[in-house]
mmCIF file of C-alpha atoms in Angstrom:
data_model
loop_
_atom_site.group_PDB
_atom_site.id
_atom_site.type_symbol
_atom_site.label_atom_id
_atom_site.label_comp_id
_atom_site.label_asym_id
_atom_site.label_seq_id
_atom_site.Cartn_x
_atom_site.Cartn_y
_atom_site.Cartn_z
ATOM 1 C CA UNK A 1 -34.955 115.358 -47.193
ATOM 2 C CA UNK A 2 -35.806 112.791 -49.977
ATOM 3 C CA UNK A 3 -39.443 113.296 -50.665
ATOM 4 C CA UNK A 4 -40.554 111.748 -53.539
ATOM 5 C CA UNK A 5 -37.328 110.189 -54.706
ATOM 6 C CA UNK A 6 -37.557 106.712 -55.988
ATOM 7 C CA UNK A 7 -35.212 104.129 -55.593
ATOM 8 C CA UNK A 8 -33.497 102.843 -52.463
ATOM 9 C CA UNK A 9 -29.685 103.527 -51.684
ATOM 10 C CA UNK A 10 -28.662 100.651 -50.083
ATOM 11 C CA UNK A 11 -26.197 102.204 -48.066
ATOM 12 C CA UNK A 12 -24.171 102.834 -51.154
ATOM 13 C CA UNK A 13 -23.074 105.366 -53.156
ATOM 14 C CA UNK A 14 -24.253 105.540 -56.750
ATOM 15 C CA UNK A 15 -20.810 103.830 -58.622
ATOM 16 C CA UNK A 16 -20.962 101.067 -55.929
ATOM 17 C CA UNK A 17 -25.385 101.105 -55.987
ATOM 18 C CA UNK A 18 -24.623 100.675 -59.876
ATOM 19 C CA UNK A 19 -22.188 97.947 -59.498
ATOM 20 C CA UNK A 20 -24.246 95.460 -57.334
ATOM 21 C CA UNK A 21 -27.441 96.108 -59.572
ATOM 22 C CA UNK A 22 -25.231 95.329 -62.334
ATOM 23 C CA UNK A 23 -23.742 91.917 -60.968
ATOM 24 C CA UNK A 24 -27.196 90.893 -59.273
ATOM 25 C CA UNK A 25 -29.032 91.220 -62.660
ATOM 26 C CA UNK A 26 -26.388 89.244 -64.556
ATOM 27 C CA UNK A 27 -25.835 86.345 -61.686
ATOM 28 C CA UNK A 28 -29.736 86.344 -62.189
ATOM 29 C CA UNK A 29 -29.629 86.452 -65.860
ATOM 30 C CA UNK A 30 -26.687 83.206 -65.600
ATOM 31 C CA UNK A 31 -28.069 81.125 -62.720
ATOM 32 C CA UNK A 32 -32.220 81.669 -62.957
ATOM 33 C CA UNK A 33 -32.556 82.050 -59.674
ATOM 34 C CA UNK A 34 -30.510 84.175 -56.614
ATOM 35 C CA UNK A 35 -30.604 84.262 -52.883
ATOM 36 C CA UNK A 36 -30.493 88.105 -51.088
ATOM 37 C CA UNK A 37 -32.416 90.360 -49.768
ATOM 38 C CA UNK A 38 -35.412 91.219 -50.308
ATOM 39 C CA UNK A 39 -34.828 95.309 -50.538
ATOM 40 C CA UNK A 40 -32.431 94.327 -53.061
ATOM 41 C CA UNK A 41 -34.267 91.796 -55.200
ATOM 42 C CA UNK A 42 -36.840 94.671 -55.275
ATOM 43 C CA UNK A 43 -34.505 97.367 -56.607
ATOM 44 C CA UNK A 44 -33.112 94.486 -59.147
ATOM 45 C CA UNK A 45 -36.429 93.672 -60.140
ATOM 46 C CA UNK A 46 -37.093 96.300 -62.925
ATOM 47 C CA UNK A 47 -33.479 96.457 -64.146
ATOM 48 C CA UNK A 48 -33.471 92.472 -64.847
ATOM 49 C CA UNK A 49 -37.092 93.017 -66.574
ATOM 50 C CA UNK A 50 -35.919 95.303 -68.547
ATOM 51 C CA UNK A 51 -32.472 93.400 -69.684
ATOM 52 C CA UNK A 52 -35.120 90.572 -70.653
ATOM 53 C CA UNK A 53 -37.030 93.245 -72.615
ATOM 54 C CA UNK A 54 -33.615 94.382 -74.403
ATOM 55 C CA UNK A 55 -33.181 90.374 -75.301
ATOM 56 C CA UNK A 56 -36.286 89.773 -76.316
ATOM 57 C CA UNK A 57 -35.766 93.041 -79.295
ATOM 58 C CA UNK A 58 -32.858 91.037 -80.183
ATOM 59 C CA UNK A 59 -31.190 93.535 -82.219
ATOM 60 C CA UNK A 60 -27.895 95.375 -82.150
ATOM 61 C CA UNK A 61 -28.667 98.081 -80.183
ATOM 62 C CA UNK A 62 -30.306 95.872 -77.376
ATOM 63 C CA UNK A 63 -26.985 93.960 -77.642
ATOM 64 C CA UNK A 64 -25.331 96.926 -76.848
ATOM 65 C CA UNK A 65 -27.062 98.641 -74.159
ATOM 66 C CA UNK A 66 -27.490 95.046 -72.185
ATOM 67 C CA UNK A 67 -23.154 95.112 -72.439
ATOM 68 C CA UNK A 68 -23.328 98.336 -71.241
ATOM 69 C CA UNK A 69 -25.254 97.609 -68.141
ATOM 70 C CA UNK A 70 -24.271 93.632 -67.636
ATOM 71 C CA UNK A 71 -20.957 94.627 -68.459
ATOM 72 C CA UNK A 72 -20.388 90.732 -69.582
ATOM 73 C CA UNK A 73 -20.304 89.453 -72.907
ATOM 74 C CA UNK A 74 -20.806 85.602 -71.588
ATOM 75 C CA UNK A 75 -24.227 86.639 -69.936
ATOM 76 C CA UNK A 76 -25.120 89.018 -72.832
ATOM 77 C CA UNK A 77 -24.527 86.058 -75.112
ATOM 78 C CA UNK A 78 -26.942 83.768 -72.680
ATOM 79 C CA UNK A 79 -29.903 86.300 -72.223
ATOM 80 C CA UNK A 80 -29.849 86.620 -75.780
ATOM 81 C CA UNK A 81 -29.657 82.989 -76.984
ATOM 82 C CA UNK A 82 -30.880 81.423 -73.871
ATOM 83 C CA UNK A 83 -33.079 83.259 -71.320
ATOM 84 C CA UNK A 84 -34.836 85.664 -73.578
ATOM 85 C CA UNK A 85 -36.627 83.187 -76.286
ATOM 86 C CA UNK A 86 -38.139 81.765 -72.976
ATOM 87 C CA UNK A 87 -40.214 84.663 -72.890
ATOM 88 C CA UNK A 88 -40.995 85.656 -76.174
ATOM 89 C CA UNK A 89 -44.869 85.010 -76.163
ATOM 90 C CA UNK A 90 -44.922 86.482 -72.330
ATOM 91 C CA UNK A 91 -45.747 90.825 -72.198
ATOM 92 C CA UNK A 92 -43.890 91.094 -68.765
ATOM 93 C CA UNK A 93 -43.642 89.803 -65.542
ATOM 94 C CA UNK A 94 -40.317 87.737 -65.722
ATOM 95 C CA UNK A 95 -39.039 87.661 -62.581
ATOM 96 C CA UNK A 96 -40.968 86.586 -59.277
ATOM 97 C CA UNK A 97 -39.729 87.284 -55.535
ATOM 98 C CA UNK A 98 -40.323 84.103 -53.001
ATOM 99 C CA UNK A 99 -39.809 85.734 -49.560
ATOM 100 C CA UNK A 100 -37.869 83.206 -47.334
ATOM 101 C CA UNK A 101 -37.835 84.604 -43.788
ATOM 102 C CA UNK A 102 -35.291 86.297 -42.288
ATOM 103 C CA UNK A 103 -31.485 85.707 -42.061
ATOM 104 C CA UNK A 104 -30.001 83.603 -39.271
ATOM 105 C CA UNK A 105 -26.922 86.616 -38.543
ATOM 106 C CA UNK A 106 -28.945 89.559 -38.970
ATOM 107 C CA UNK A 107 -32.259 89.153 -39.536
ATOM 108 C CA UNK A 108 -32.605 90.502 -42.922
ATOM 109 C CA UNK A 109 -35.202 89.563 -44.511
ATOM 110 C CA UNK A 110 -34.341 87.070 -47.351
ATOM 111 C CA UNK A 111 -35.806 86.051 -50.544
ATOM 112 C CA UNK A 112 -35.350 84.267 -54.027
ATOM 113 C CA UNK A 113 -35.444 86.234 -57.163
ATOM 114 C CA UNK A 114 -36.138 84.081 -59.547
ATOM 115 C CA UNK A 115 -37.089 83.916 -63.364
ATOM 116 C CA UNK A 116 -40.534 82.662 -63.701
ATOM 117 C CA UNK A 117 -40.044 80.499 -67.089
ATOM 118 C CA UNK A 118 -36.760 79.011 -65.950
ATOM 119 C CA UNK A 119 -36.412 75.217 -66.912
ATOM 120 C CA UNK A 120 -34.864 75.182 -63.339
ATOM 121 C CA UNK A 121 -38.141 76.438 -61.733
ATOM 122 C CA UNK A 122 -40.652 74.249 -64.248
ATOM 123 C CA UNK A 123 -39.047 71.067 -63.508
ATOM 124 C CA UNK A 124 -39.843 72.098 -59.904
ATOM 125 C CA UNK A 125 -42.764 72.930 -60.782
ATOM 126 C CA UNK A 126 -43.633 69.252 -62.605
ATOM 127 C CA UNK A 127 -42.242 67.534 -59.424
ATOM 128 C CA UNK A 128 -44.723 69.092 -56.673
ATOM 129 C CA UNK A 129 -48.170 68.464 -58.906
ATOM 130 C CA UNK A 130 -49.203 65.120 -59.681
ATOM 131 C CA UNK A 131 -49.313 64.307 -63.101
ATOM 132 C CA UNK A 132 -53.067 62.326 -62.545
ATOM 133 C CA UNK A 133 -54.507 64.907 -61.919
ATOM 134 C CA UNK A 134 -53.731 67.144 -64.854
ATOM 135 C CA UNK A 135 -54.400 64.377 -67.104
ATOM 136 C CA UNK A 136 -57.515 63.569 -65.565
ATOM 137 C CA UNK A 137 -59.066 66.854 -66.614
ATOM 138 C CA UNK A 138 -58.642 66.461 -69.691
ATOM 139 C CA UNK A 139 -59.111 63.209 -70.659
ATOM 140 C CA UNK A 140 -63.103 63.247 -69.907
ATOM 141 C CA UNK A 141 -63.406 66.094 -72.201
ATOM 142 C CA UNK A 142 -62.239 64.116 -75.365
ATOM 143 C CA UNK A 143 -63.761 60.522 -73.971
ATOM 144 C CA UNK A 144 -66.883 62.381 -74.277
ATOM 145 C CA UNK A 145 -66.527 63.903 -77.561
ATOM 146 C CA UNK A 146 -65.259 60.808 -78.553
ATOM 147 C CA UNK A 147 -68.362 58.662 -77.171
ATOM 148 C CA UNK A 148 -70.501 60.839 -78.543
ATOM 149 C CA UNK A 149 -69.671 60.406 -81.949
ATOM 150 C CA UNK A 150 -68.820 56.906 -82.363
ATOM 151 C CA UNK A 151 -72.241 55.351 -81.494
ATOM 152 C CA UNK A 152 -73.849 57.296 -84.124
ATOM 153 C CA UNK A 153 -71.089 56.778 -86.542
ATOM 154 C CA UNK A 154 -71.502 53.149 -85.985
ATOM 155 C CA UNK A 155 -75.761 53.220 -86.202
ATOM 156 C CA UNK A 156 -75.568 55.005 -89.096
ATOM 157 C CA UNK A 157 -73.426 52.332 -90.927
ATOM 158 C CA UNK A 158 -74.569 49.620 -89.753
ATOM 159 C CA UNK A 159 -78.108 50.007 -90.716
ATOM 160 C CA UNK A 160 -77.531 51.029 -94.145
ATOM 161 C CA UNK A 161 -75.289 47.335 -94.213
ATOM 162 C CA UNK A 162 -77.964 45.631 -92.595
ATOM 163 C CA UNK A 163 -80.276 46.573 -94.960
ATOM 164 C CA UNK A 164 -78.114 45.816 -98.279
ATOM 165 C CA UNK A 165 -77.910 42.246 -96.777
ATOM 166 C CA UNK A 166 -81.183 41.870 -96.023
ATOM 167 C CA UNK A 167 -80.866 41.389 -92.421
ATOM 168 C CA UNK A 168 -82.867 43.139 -89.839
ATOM 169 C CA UNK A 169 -81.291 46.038 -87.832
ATOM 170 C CA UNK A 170 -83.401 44.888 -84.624
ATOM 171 C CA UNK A 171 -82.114 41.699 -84.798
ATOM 172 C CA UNK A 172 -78.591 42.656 -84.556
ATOM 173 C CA UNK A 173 -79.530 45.682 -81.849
ATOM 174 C CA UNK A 174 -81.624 42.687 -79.603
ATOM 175 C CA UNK A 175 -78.150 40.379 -79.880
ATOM 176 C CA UNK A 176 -76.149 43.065 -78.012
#
């Protein structure tokens, strides 16, 4: 029995288990975002987090243990140049899974696994909220500040120069 044994099988032995993580990670890793299942986007999960976490070091030995696993120069080369500097600033959490329902053939249960800072997935994002809205909120903020502090600004001056020409500040306050 397999108590307390982590990690799924997949039906697979460990070369061919290996293999697939391998060539999920780095078609994640290449495209941003991947179509499958959603037993395997949750046994790819970790592995791709932690090929971000090797990019984001950035140093020779990360190079060289991402080869080792990706087993692909052309994707090392993009998680290190590309995909990585995305998430410099970020502590974890790279990846998300979107669960899509299941599969027409089989009825596996499908779902995206996708990088969360990926241009491909912002630009998505930009589309579905509406840009009045999100300048909206912030606009009243510095209107106010702004309103604020130009009346004052502008009674402060202009009854000092009222006074230097001998006019009366009521005067001009009664024309508005």
């Amino acid at each position: 029995m397999r108590h307390a044994r982590s990690g799924k099988k997949l039906g697979r032995d460990s070369a061919h288990r290996k293999a697939l993580y391998s060539n999920l990670a780095g078609a994640l890793i290449e495209h941003g975002r991947i179509k499958t299942t959603v037993t395997k986007a949750k046994a790819v999960k970790p592995l791709a987090e932690q090929m971000i976490t090797l990019g984001r070091r950035g140093d020779l030995h990360a190079r060289r243990q991402a080869t080792a696993f990706l087993r692909s120069r052309d994707v090392v080369h993009k998680l290190f140049a590309d995909v990585a500097p995305l998430f410099k600033d970020r502590p974890g959490g790279y990846t998300r899974i979107v669960k899509l329902g299941p599969r027409p053939g089989d009825a596996a249960e499908m779902a995206y696994l996708e990088l969360v800072d990926e241009e491909y997935v912002a630009t998505q994002r930009e589309e579905r909220t509406p840009e009045p809205a999100a300048v909206a909120v912030e606009e009243p903020v510095v209107e106010e500040e702004a309103v604020d502090e130009e009346p004052e600004a502008e009674a402060e001056t202009a009854e000092p120069e009222a006074e230097a020409e001998g006019e009366e500040p009521k005067a001009d306050d009664e024309s508005k």
